[in-house]
mmCIF file of C-alpha atoms in Angstrom:
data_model
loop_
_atom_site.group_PDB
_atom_site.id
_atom_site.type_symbol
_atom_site.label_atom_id
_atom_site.label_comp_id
_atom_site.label_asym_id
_atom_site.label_seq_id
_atom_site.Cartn_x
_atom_site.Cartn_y
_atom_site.Cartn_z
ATOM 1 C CA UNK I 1313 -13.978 5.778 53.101
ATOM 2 C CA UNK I 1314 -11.831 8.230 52.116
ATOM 3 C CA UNK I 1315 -10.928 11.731 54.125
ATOM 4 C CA UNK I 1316 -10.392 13.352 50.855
ATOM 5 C CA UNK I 1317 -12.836 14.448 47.695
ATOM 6 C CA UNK I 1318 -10.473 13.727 44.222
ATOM 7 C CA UNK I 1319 -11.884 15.310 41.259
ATOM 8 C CA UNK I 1320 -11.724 16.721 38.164
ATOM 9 C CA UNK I 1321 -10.736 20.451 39.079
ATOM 10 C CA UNK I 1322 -12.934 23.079 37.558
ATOM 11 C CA UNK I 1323 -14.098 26.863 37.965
ATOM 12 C CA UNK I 1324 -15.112 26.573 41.106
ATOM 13 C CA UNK I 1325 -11.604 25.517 42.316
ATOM 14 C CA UNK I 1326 -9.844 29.090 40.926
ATOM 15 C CA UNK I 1327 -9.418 30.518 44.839
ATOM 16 C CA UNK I 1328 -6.332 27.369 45.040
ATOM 17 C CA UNK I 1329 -4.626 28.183 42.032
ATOM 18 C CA UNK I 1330 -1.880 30.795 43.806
ATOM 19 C CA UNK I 1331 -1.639 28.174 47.157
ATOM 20 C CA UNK I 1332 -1.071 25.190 44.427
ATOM 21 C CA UNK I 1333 1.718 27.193 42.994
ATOM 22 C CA UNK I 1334 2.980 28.496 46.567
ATOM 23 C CA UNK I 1335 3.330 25.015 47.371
ATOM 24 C CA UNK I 1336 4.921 23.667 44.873
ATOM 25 C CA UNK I 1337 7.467 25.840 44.798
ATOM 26 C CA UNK I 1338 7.996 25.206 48.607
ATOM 27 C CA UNK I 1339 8.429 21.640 48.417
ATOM 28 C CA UNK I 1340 10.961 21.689 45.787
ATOM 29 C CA UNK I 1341 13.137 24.152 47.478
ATOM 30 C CA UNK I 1342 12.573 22.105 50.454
ATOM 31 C CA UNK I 1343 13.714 18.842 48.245
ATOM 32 C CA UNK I 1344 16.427 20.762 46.830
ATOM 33 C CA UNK I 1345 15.078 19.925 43.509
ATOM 34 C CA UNK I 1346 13.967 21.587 40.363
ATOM 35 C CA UNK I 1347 10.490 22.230 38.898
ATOM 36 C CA UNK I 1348 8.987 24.116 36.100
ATOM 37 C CA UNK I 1349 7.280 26.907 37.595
ATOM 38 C CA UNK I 1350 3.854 27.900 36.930
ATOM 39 C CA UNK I 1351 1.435 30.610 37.475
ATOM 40 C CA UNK I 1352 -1.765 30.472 38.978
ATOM 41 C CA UNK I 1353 -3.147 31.667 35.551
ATOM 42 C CA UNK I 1354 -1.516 28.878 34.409
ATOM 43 C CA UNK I 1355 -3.212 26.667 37.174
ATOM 44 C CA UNK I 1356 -6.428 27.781 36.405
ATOM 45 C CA UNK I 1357 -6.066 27.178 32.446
ATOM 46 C CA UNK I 1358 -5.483 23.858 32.872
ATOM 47 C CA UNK I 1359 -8.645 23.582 35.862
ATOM 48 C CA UNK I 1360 -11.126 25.923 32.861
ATOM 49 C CA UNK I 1361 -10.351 22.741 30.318
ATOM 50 C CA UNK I 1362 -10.831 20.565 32.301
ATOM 51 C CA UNK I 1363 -7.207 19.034 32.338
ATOM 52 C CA UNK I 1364 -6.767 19.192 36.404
ATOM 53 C CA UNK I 1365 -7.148 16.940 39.295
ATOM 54 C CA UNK I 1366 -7.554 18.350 42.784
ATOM 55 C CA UNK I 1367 -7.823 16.567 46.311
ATOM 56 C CA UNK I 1368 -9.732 18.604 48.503
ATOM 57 C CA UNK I 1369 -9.764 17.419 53.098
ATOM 58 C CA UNK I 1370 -13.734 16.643 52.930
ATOM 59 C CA UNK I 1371 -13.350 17.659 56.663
ATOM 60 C CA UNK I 1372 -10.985 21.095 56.517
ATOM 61 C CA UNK I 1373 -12.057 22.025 52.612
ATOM 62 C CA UNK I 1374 -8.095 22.433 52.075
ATOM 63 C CA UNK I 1375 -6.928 21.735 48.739
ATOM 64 C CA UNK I 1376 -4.809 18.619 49.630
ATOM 65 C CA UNK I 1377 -2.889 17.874 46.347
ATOM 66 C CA UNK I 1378 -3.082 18.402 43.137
ATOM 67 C CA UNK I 1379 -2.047 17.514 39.362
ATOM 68 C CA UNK I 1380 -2.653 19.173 35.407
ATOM 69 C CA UNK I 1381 -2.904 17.093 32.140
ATOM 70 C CA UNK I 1382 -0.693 18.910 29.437
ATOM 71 C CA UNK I 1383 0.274 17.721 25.662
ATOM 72 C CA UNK I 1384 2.341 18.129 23.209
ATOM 73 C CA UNK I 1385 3.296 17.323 19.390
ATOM 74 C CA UNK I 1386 -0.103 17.834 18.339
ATOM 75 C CA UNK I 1387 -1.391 15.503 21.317
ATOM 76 C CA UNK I 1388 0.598 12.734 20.572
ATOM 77 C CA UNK I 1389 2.764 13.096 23.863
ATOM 78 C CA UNK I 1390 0.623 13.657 27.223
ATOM 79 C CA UNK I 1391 2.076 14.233 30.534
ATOM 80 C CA UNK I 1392 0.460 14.107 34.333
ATOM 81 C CA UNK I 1393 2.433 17.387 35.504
ATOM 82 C CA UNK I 1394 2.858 19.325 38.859
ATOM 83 C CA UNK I 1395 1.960 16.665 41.318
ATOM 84 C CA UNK I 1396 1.983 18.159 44.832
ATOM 85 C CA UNK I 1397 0.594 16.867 47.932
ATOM 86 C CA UNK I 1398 0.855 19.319 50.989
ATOM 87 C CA UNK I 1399 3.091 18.326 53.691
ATOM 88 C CA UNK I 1400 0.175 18.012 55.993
ATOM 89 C CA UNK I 1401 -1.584 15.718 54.195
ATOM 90 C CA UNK I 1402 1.351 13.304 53.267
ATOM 91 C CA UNK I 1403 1.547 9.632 54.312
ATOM 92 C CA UNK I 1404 -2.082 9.041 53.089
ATOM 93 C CA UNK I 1405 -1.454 7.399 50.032
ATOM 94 C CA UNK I 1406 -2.439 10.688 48.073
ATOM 95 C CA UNK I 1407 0.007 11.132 45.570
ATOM 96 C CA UNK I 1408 -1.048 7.144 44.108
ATOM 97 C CA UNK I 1409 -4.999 8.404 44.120
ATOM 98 C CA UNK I 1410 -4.425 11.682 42.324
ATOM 99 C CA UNK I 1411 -1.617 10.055 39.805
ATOM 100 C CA UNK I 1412 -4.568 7.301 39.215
ATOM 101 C CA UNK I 1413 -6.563 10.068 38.458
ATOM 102 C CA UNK I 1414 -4.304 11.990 36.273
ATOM 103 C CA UNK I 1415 -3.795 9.045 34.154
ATOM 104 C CA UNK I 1416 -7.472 8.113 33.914
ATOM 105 C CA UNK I 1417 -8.121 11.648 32.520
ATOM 106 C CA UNK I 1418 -4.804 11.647 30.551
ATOM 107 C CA UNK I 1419 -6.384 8.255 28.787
ATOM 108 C CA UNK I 1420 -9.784 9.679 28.218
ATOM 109 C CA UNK I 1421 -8.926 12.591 26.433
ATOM 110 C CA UNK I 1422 -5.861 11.542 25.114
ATOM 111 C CA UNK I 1423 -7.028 8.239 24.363
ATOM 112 C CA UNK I 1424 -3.970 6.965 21.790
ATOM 113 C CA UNK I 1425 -1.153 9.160 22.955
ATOM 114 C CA UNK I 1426 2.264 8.184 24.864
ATOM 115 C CA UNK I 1427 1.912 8.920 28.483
ATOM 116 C CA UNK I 1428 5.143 9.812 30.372
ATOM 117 C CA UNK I 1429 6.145 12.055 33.133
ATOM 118 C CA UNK I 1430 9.165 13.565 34.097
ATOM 119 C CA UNK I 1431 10.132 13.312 38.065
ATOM 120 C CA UNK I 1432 13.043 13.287 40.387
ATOM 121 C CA UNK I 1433 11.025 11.568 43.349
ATOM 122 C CA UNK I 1434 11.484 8.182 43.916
ATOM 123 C CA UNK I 1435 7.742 8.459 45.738
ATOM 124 C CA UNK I 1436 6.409 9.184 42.266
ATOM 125 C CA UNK I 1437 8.605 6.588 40.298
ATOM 126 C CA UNK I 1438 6.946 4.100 42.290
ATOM 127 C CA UNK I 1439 3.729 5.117 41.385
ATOM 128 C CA UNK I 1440 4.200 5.699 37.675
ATOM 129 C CA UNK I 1441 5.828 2.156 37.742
ATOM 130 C CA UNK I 1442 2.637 0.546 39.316
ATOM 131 C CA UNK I 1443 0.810 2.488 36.474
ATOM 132 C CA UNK I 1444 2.600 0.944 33.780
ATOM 133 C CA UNK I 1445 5.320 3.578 33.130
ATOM 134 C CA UNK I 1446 8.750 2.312 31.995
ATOM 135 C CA UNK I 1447 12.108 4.321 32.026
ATOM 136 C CA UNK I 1448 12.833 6.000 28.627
ATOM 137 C CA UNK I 1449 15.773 8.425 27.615
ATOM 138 C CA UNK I 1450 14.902 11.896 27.014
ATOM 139 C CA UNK I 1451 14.871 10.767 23.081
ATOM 140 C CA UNK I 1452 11.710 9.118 23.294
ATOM 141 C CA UNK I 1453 10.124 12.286 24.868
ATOM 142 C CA UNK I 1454 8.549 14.983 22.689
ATOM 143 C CA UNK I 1455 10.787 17.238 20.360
ATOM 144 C CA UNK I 1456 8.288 19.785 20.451
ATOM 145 C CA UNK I 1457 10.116 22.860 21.750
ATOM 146 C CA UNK I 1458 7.335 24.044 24.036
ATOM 147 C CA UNK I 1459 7.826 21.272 26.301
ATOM 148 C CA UNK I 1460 11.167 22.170 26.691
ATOM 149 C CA UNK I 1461 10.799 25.214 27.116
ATOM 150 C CA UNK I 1462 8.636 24.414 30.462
ATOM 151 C CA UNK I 1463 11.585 23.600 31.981
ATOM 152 C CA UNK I 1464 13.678 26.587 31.647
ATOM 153 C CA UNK I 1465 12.434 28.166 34.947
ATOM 154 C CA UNK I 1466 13.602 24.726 36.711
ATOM 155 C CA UNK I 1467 17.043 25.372 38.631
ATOM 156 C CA UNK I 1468 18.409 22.048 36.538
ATOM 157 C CA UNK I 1469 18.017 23.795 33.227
ATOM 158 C CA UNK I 1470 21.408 24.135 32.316
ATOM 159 C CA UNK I 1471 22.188 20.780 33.084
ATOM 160 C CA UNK I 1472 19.609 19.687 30.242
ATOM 161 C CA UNK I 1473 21.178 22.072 27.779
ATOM 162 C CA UNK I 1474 24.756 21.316 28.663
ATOM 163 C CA UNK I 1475 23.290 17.784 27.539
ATOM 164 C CA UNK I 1476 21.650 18.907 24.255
ATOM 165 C CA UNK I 1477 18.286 17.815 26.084
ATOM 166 C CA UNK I 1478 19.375 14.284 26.226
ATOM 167 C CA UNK I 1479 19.726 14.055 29.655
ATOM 168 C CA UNK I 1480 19.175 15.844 33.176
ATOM 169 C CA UNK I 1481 18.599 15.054 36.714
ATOM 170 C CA UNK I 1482 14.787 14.488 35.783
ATOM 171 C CA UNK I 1483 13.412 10.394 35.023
ATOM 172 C CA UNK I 1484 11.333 10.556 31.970
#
């Protein structure tokens, strides 16, 4: 049996939102990598519809790890976005559960759009690869400018617009 509680975040899981965002930003300082920053208002958005999975320690209650659902291109391109797992809870096999999750809920409500996911980890190219993901150029991702304009908080963003958003550091 598992140690940790993976769900569908809601309402009730608002008091993470700021230590979700903490931590992400942490860990890809500590990676030396960028990320699209968010907000907790942002955070808690995507928990309210319903487009969140959390991993809570069943033991501790500490939120564990975490992932949002957003889309683009009038829902014809999804994406399983900001997938953290705390440092303390790595090594678990976390990252594949919530992923697993992610995509589940990505299919449900998205049920005919092209899944992808943008990522710099090999951890998490492994995963989307077990979960059918193949390599694409950034060509085949969206064109819709609010996607793109996620990444303009990541430290990489000039490299993507040096490259006309054809290419960056990022896997898509």
């Amino acid at each position: 049996m598992s140690e940790f509680l993976i769900k569908i975040a809601d309402k009730s899981h608002f008091s993470y939102a700021a230590t979700i965002c903490n931590q992400m930003g942490e860990s890809a300082k500590a990676r030396g990598t960028g990320i699209a920053k968010r907000s907790p208002d942002y955070i808690e958005l995507k928990m309210n519809e319903g487009k969140a999975v959390i991993a809570i320690h069943k033991k501790s209650k500490e939120v564990a790890g975490f992932c949002y659902v957003e889309s683009w291109g009038h829902d014809e391109f999804v994406a399983n976005s900001g997938l953290i797992v705390f440092p303390q809870f790595r090594k678990h096999g976390l990252a594949r559960l919530i992923k697993e999750k992610a995509f589940e809920l990505s299919r449900t409500l998205f049920p005919k759009a092209k899944l992808f996911g943008l990522t710099t980890s090999m951890a998490v190219m492994k995963i989307n690869s077990k979960l059918g993901y193949i390599p694409v150029p950034f060509s085949e991702l969206t064109d819709d400018d609010a996607f793109w304009k996620g990444c303009q908080s990541c430290v990489n963003y000039h490299i993507l617009t040096e490259k006309e958003r054809k290419n960056c550091l990022c896997t898509g």
